[in-house]
């Protein structure tokens, strides 16, 4: 592990960082029950387990004081009416924040806290999004052709809790009913009072 300061460059236009230690890929099959239209999901998966998004991480020790950073690239596409998106998660250490810097593309970050408050912010090039401690976050690519590329940084001891979102969903969805992106309520969302 590097003990001296280091730099890395972003290679436009494909946004592949020049220094990457870890490449994570997520395909459709890792998103069971996450998209609203289960039938569209099954039909798509039957045809091909396509790549939805990729993460390029700069590896550091996952301990307090360190920072984890990297690039998240969500590819364009839809499952039914719903745009391609990341799984989304709370941080295991709930009281940890994250910063996203949008490099390329168009989309949204859907967020919510354990009390059920929600927020949706637009992502576009050069926009910085601060995700405060306690807020789950999911990025969504609403572009028709282009990747949504962001640079993120968060405390290295934060960890990822995917299970909570897998069960309760996000309160808001971003869909296309024919007129471009629309933020709508998720009919399958489990409100705090309905959780066990
Ligand atoms: C990001 C995310 C990345 C992929 O690095 O991990 O965008 O999203 P999922 O982790 O939800 O699949 C981050 O928020 N880290 O904490
Ligand atoms: Zn995070």
PDB file of C-alpha atoms and ligand atoms in Angstrom:
ATOM      1  CA  UNK A   1       0.000   0.000   0.000  1.00  0.00           C
ATOM      2  CA  UNK A   2       1.328   3.446  -0.997  1.00  0.00           C
ATOM      3  CA  UNK A   3       2.658   5.355   2.035  1.00  0.00           C
ATOM      4  CA  UNK A   4       3.519   8.521   0.124  1.00  0.00           C
ATOM      5  CA  UNK A   5       1.170  11.054  -1.472  1.00  0.00           C
ATOM      6  CA  UNK A   6       0.025  10.070  -4.944  1.00  0.00           C
ATOM      7  CA  UNK A   7      -1.898  11.524  -7.841  1.00  0.00           C
ATOM      8  CA  UNK A   8      -4.034  10.060 -10.578  1.00  0.00           C
ATOM      9  CA  UNK A   9      -5.536  11.449 -13.739  1.00  0.00           C
ATOM     10  CA  UNK A  10      -8.905  10.973 -15.338  1.00  0.00           C
ATOM     11  CA  UNK A  11      -8.649  10.035 -18.984  1.00  0.00           C
ATOM     12  CA  UNK A  12     -11.445  11.727 -20.925  1.00  0.00           C
ATOM     13  CA  UNK A  13     -13.683  10.959 -22.644  1.00  0.00           C
ATOM     14  CA  UNK A  14     -14.098   7.394 -21.402  1.00  0.00           C
ATOM     15  CA  UNK A  15     -13.390   8.369 -17.739  1.00  0.00           C
ATOM     16  CA  UNK A  16     -11.081   5.495 -16.915  1.00  0.00           C
ATOM     17  CA  UNK A  17      -8.860   6.578 -14.044  1.00  0.00           C
ATOM     18  CA  UNK A  18      -5.176   5.987 -14.635  1.00  0.00           C
ATOM     19  CA  UNK A  19      -4.728   4.485 -11.162  1.00  0.00           C
ATOM     20  CA  UNK A  20      -7.168   1.746 -10.245  1.00  0.00           C
ATOM     21  CA  UNK A  21      -6.667  -1.167  -7.880  1.00  0.00           C
ATOM     22  CA  UNK A  22     -10.097  -2.700  -7.900  1.00  0.00           C
ATOM     23  CA  UNK A  23     -12.704  -3.004 -10.659  1.00  0.00           C
ATOM     24  CA  UNK A  24     -16.216  -4.031  -9.575  1.00  0.00           C
ATOM     25  CA  UNK A  25     -18.907  -4.875 -12.117  1.00  0.00           C
ATOM     26  CA  UNK A  26     -22.626  -5.249 -11.393  1.00  0.00           C
ATOM     27  CA  UNK A  27     -24.966  -6.972 -13.803  1.00  0.00           C
ATOM     28  CA  UNK A  28     -28.747  -7.255 -13.900  1.00  0.00           C
ATOM     29  CA  UNK A  29     -28.779 -10.503 -11.899  1.00  0.00           C
ATOM     30  CA  UNK A  30     -27.384  -8.704  -8.837  1.00  0.00           C
ATOM     31  CA  UNK A  31     -30.501  -6.472  -8.756  1.00  0.00           C
ATOM     32  CA  UNK A  32     -33.239  -9.055  -8.043  1.00  0.00           C
ATOM     33  CA  UNK A  33     -36.408  -7.335  -6.740  1.00  0.00           C
ATOM     34  CA  UNK A  34     -34.876  -3.872  -6.979  1.00  0.00           C
ATOM     35  CA  UNK A  35     -36.632  -2.694 -10.139  1.00  0.00           C
ATOM     36  CA  UNK A  36     -40.375  -2.128  -9.911  1.00  0.00           C
ATOM     37  CA  UNK A  37     -41.343  -3.979 -13.096  1.00  0.00           C
ATOM     38  CA  UNK A  38     -40.539  -7.572 -12.147  1.00  0.00           C
ATOM     39  CA  UNK A  39     -41.788  -8.967 -15.442  1.00  0.00           C
ATOM     40  CA  UNK A  40     -39.635  -6.607 -17.525  1.00  0.00           C
ATOM     41  CA  UNK A  41     -36.702  -7.537 -15.283  1.00  0.00           C
ATOM     42  CA  UNK A  42     -37.220 -11.286 -15.796  1.00  0.00           C
ATOM     43  CA  UNK A  43     -37.597 -10.922 -19.556  1.00  0.00           C
ATOM     44  CA  UNK A  44     -34.443  -8.816 -19.824  1.00  0.00           C
ATOM     45  CA  UNK A  45     -32.455 -11.197 -17.652  1.00  0.00           C
ATOM     46  CA  UNK A  46     -33.578 -14.145 -19.729  1.00  0.00           C
ATOM     47  CA  UNK A  47     -32.196 -12.449 -22.838  1.00  0.00           C
ATOM     48  CA  UNK A  48     -28.885 -11.348 -21.264  1.00  0.00           C
ATOM     49  CA  UNK A  49     -27.337 -10.612 -17.879  1.00  0.00           C
ATOM     50  CA  UNK A  50     -26.211  -7.181 -19.013  1.00  0.00           C
ATOM     51  CA  UNK A  51     -23.752  -4.873 -17.287  1.00  0.00           C
ATOM     52  CA  UNK A  52     -25.528  -2.056 -15.410  1.00  0.00           C
ATOM     53  CA  UNK A  53     -22.649  -0.281 -13.687  1.00  0.00           C
ATOM     54  CA  UNK A  54     -18.990  -0.440 -12.777  1.00  0.00           C
ATOM     55  CA  UNK A  55     -16.909   0.891  -9.916  1.00  0.00           C
ATOM     56  CA  UNK A  56     -13.179   1.605 -10.093  1.00  0.00           C
ATOM     57  CA  UNK A  57     -11.774   1.850  -6.593  1.00  0.00           C
ATOM     58  CA  UNK A  58      -8.494   3.148  -5.312  1.00  0.00           C
ATOM     59  CA  UNK A  59      -7.777   0.653  -2.556  1.00  0.00           C
ATOM     60  CA  UNK A  60      -6.753   1.847   0.909  1.00  0.00           C
ATOM     61  CA  UNK A  61      -6.857   0.183   4.320  1.00  0.00           C
ATOM     62  CA  UNK A  62     -10.472   0.184   5.539  1.00  0.00           C
ATOM     63  CA  UNK A  63      -9.659   1.906   8.806  1.00  0.00           C
ATOM     64  CA  UNK A  64     -10.638   5.165  10.469  1.00  0.00           C
ATOM     65  CA  UNK A  65      -8.589   8.087   9.159  1.00  0.00           C
ATOM     66  CA  UNK A  66      -8.226   6.685   5.638  1.00  0.00           C
ATOM     67  CA  UNK A  67     -10.478   7.703   2.739  1.00  0.00           C
ATOM     68  CA  UNK A  68     -11.855   5.459   0.014  1.00  0.00           C
ATOM     69  CA  UNK A  69     -12.319   7.041  -3.379  1.00  0.00           C
ATOM     70  CA  UNK A  70     -13.041   5.958  -6.900  1.00  0.00           C
ATOM     71  CA  UNK A  71     -15.239   6.217  -9.940  1.00  0.00           C
ATOM     72  CA  UNK A  72     -18.750   4.953 -10.399  1.00  0.00           C
ATOM     73  CA  UNK A  73     -20.006   4.528 -13.964  1.00  0.00           C
ATOM     74  CA  UNK A  74     -23.685   3.741 -14.521  1.00  0.00           C
ATOM     75  CA  UNK A  75     -24.464   2.751 -18.094  1.00  0.00           C
ATOM     76  CA  UNK A  76     -27.571   4.039 -19.899  1.00  0.00           C
ATOM     77  CA  UNK A  77     -30.698   1.926 -20.192  1.00  0.00           C
ATOM     78  CA  UNK A  78     -34.013   1.030 -18.574  1.00  0.00           C
ATOM     79  CA  UNK A  79     -35.760  -1.924 -17.004  1.00  0.00           C
ATOM     80  CA  UNK A  80     -39.359  -1.331 -18.020  1.00  0.00           C
ATOM     81  CA  UNK A  81     -39.858   2.397 -17.368  1.00  0.00           C
ATOM     82  CA  UNK A  82     -37.165   2.622 -14.708  1.00  0.00           C
ATOM     83  CA  UNK A  83     -33.679   3.880 -15.490  1.00  0.00           C
ATOM     84  CA  UNK A  84     -30.541   1.844 -14.759  1.00  0.00           C
ATOM     85  CA  UNK A  85     -29.314   2.506 -11.229  1.00  0.00           C
ATOM     86  CA  UNK A  86     -26.945   1.293  -8.541  1.00  0.00           C
ATOM     87  CA  UNK A  87     -28.049  -1.090  -5.780  1.00  0.00           C
ATOM     88  CA  UNK A  88     -27.871   1.717  -3.232  1.00  0.00           C
ATOM     89  CA  UNK A  89     -26.923   1.352   0.402  1.00  0.00           C
ATOM     90  CA  UNK A  90     -26.648   2.769   3.883  1.00  0.00           C
ATOM     91  CA  UNK A  91     -23.143   2.878   5.282  1.00  0.00           C
ATOM     92  CA  UNK A  92     -22.666   0.216   7.962  1.00  0.00           C
ATOM     93  CA  UNK A  93     -21.183   2.930  10.158  1.00  0.00           C
ATOM     94  CA  UNK A  94     -24.315   5.034   9.742  1.00  0.00           C
ATOM     95  CA  UNK A  95     -22.698   8.273  10.911  1.00  0.00           C
ATOM     96  CA  UNK A  96     -20.419   8.543   7.874  1.00  0.00           C
ATOM     97  CA  UNK A  97     -20.897  10.938   4.950  1.00  0.00           C
ATOM     98  CA  UNK A  98     -19.843  10.849   1.309  1.00  0.00           C
ATOM     99  CA  UNK A  99     -19.039  13.333  -1.444  1.00  0.00           C
ATOM    100  CA  UNK A 100     -19.862  12.714  -5.106  1.00  0.00           C
ATOM    101  CA  UNK A 101     -18.499  14.826  -7.934  1.00  0.00           C
ATOM    102  CA  UNK A 102     -20.262  14.349 -11.251  1.00  0.00           C
ATOM    103  CA  UNK A 103     -17.846  14.111 -14.164  1.00  0.00           C
ATOM    104  CA  UNK A 104     -20.099  13.179 -17.015  1.00  0.00           C
ATOM    105  CA  UNK A 105     -23.701  12.401 -17.924  1.00  0.00           C
ATOM    106  CA  UNK A 106     -27.107  13.166 -16.442  1.00  0.00           C
ATOM    107  CA  UNK A 107     -28.970  11.575 -13.608  1.00  0.00           C
ATOM    108  CA  UNK A 108     -30.160  11.699 -10.044  1.00  0.00           C
ATOM    109  CA  UNK A 109     -29.073  10.650  -6.588  1.00  0.00           C
ATOM    110  CA  UNK A 110     -31.983   9.281  -4.599  1.00  0.00           C
ATOM    111  CA  UNK A 111     -31.424   9.424  -0.847  1.00  0.00           C
ATOM    112  CA  UNK A 112     -33.251   8.692   2.386  1.00  0.00           C
ATOM    113  CA  UNK A 113     -32.575   8.401   6.080  1.00  0.00           C
ATOM    114  CA  UNK A 114     -33.827   5.723   8.508  1.00  0.00           C
ATOM    115  CA  UNK A 115     -36.715   7.994   9.573  1.00  0.00           C
ATOM    116  CA  UNK A 116     -38.047   7.893   6.002  1.00  0.00           C
ATOM    117  CA  UNK A 117     -37.161  11.478   5.002  1.00  0.00           C
ATOM    118  CA  UNK A 118     -36.111  11.517   1.375  1.00  0.00           C
ATOM    119  CA  UNK A 119     -34.181  13.752  -1.005  1.00  0.00           C
ATOM    120  CA  UNK A 120     -33.512  13.565  -4.719  1.00  0.00           C
ATOM    121  CA  UNK A 121     -30.765  15.676  -6.291  1.00  0.00           C
ATOM    122  CA  UNK A 122     -29.897  16.060  -9.937  1.00  0.00           C
ATOM    123  CA  UNK A 123     -26.427  15.015 -11.060  1.00  0.00           C
ATOM    124  CA  UNK A 124     -24.774  16.814 -13.972  1.00  0.00           C
ATOM    125  CA  UNK A 125     -21.157  17.542 -14.918  1.00  0.00           C
ATOM    126  CA  UNK A 126     -19.197  19.601 -12.360  1.00  0.00           C
ATOM    127  CA  UNK A 127     -21.877  19.261  -9.682  1.00  0.00           C
ATOM    128  CA  UNK A 128     -20.762  18.264  -6.187  1.00  0.00           C
ATOM    129  CA  UNK A 129     -23.238  16.374  -4.012  1.00  0.00           C
ATOM    130  CA  UNK A 130     -22.752  16.082  -0.281  1.00  0.00           C
ATOM    131  CA  UNK A 131     -24.479  13.041   1.189  1.00  0.00           C
ATOM    132  CA  UNK A 132     -24.686  13.631   4.947  1.00  0.00           C
ATOM    133  CA  UNK A 133     -24.178  10.904   7.540  1.00  0.00           C
ATOM    134  CA  UNK A 134     -27.176   8.522   7.910  1.00  0.00           C
ATOM    135  CA  UNK A 135     -28.502   8.925   4.346  1.00  0.00           C
ATOM    136  CA  UNK A 136     -28.748   5.909   2.044  1.00  0.00           C
ATOM    137  CA  UNK A 137     -27.870   6.737  -1.569  1.00  0.00           C
ATOM    138  CA  UNK A 138     -28.452   5.337  -5.046  1.00  0.00           C
ATOM    139  CA  UNK A 139     -27.318   6.876  -8.348  1.00  0.00           C
ATOM    140  CA  UNK A 140     -29.515   6.698 -11.427  1.00  0.00           C
ATOM    141  CA  UNK A 141     -28.526   7.369 -15.042  1.00  0.00           C
ATOM    142  CA  UNK A 142     -31.284   9.176 -16.964  1.00  0.00           C
ATOM    143  CA  UNK A 143     -29.174   9.726 -20.091  1.00  0.00           C
ATOM    144  CA  UNK A 144     -30.335   7.952 -23.225  1.00  0.00           C
ATOM    145  CA  UNK A 145     -26.881   7.266 -24.690  1.00  0.00           C
ATOM    146  CA  UNK A 146     -24.263   8.451 -22.217  1.00  0.00           C
ATOM    147  CA  UNK A 147     -22.712   6.945 -19.080  1.00  0.00           C
ATOM    148  CA  UNK A 148     -23.237   8.688 -15.743  1.00  0.00           C
ATOM    149  CA  UNK A 149     -19.744   9.003 -14.255  1.00  0.00           C
ATOM    150  CA  UNK A 150     -19.047  10.251 -10.736  1.00  0.00           C
ATOM    151  CA  UNK A 151     -16.016  10.452  -8.472  1.00  0.00           C
ATOM    152  CA  UNK A 152     -16.761   9.566  -4.846  1.00  0.00           C
ATOM    153  CA  UNK A 153     -14.923   9.782  -1.553  1.00  0.00           C
ATOM    154  CA  UNK A 154     -15.950   8.541   1.887  1.00  0.00           C
ATOM    155  CA  UNK A 155     -14.413   7.371   5.176  1.00  0.00           C
ATOM    156  CA  UNK A 156     -12.623   4.074   4.653  1.00  0.00           C
ATOM    157  CA  UNK A 157     -14.219   2.439   7.706  1.00  0.00           C
ATOM    158  CA  UNK A 158     -17.805   3.225   6.547  1.00  0.00           C
ATOM    159  CA  UNK A 159     -18.700  -0.211   5.117  1.00  0.00           C
ATOM    160  CA  UNK A 160     -21.794  -0.966   3.012  1.00  0.00           C
ATOM    161  CA  UNK A 161     -25.169  -2.177   4.227  1.00  0.00           C
ATOM    162  CA  UNK A 162     -27.122  -3.336   1.141  1.00  0.00           C
ATOM    163  CA  UNK A 163     -29.588  -5.554   2.999  1.00  0.00           C
ATOM    164  CA  UNK A 164     -31.778  -2.794   4.423  1.00  0.00           C
ATOM    165  CA  UNK A 165     -32.473  -1.267   0.997  1.00  0.00           C
ATOM    166  CA  UNK A 166     -33.007  -4.727  -0.549  1.00  0.00           C
ATOM    167  CA  UNK A 167     -35.856  -5.237   1.908  1.00  0.00           C
ATOM    168  CA  UNK A 168     -37.465  -1.785   2.192  1.00  0.00           C
ATOM    169  CA  UNK A 169     -36.558  -0.195  -1.172  1.00  0.00           C
ATOM    170  CA  UNK A 170     -36.139   3.527  -1.725  1.00  0.00           C
ATOM    171  CA  UNK A 171     -39.105   5.830  -1.206  1.00  0.00           C
ATOM    172  CA  UNK A 172     -38.641   7.454  -4.625  1.00  0.00           C
ATOM    173  CA  UNK A 173     -38.105   5.970  -8.080  1.00  0.00           C
ATOM    174  CA  UNK A 174     -37.016   7.693 -11.288  1.00  0.00           C
ATOM    175  CA  UNK A 175     -39.024   6.527 -14.281  1.00  0.00           C
ATOM    176  CA  UNK A 176     -39.780   7.536 -17.860  1.00  0.00           C
ATOM    177  CA  UNK A 177     -43.500   7.551 -18.652  1.00  0.00           C
ATOM    178  CA  UNK A 178     -42.788   8.853 -22.143  1.00  0.00           C
ATOM    179  CA  UNK A 179     -41.770  12.428 -21.298  1.00  0.00           C
ATOM    180  CA  UNK A 180     -38.325  11.894 -19.821  1.00  0.00           C
ATOM    181  CA  UNK A 181     -37.298  11.450 -16.194  1.00  0.00           C
ATOM    182  CA  UNK A 182     -39.996  11.722 -13.546  1.00  0.00           C
ATOM    183  CA  UNK A 183     -39.606  11.257  -9.788  1.00  0.00           C
ATOM    184  CA  UNK A 184     -42.430   9.131  -8.417  1.00  0.00           C
ATOM    185  CA  UNK A 185     -43.346   7.345  -5.179  1.00  0.00           C
ATOM    186  CA  UNK A 186     -42.293   3.714  -4.941  1.00  0.00           C
ATOM    187  CA  UNK A 187     -45.491   1.702  -4.321  1.00  0.00           C
ATOM    188  CA  UNK A 188     -43.434  -1.148  -2.818  1.00  0.00           C
ATOM    189  CA  UNK A 189     -41.550   1.072  -0.336  1.00  0.00           C
ATOM    190  CA  UNK A 190     -41.768  -0.077   3.283  1.00  0.00           C
ATOM    191  CA  UNK A 191     -42.377   3.000   5.441  1.00  0.00           C
ATOM    192  CA  UNK A 192     -40.716   3.053   8.890  1.00  0.00           C
ATOM    193  CA  UNK A 193     -43.988   2.033  10.585  1.00  0.00           C
ATOM    194  CA  UNK A 194     -44.308  -1.057   8.341  1.00  0.00           C
ATOM    195  CA  UNK A 195     -40.820  -2.391   9.119  1.00  0.00           C
ATOM    196  CA  UNK A 196     -40.157  -5.233  11.543  1.00  0.00           C
TER     197      UNK A 196
HETATM  198  C1  LIG B   1     -20.051   4.316  -4.027  1.00  0.00           C
HETATM  199  C2  LIG B   1     -20.945   3.178  -4.507  1.00  0.00           C
HETATM  200  C3  LIG B   1     -20.966   2.968  -6.001  1.00  0.00           C
HETATM  201  C4  LIG B   1     -21.821   1.744  -6.396  1.00  0.00           C
HETATM  202  O1  LIG B   1     -18.745   3.965  -4.128  1.00  0.00           O
HETATM  203  O2  LIG B   1     -20.509   2.021  -3.849  1.00  0.00           O
HETATM  204  O3  LIG B   1     -21.503   4.099  -6.622  1.00  0.00           O
HETATM  205  O4  LIG B   1     -23.062   1.739  -5.761  1.00  0.00           O
HETATM  206  P1  LIG B   1     -23.505   0.521  -4.815  1.00  0.00           P
HETATM  207  O5  LIG B   1     -22.412   0.361  -3.787  1.00  0.00           O
HETATM  208  O6  LIG B   1     -24.782   0.959  -4.204  1.00  0.00           O
HETATM  209  O7  LIG B   1     -23.615  -0.704  -5.649  1.00  0.00           O
HETATM  210  C5  LIG B   1     -20.441   4.572  -2.582  1.00  0.00           C
HETATM  211  O8  LIG B   1     -21.451   5.149  -2.321  1.00  0.00           O
HETATM  212  N1  LIG B   1     -19.659   4.072  -1.642  1.00  0.00           N
HETATM  213  O9  LIG B   1     -19.932   4.226  -0.333  1.00  0.00           O
HETATM  214 ZN1  LIG B   2     -21.781   5.125  -0.081  1.00  0.00          ZN
END
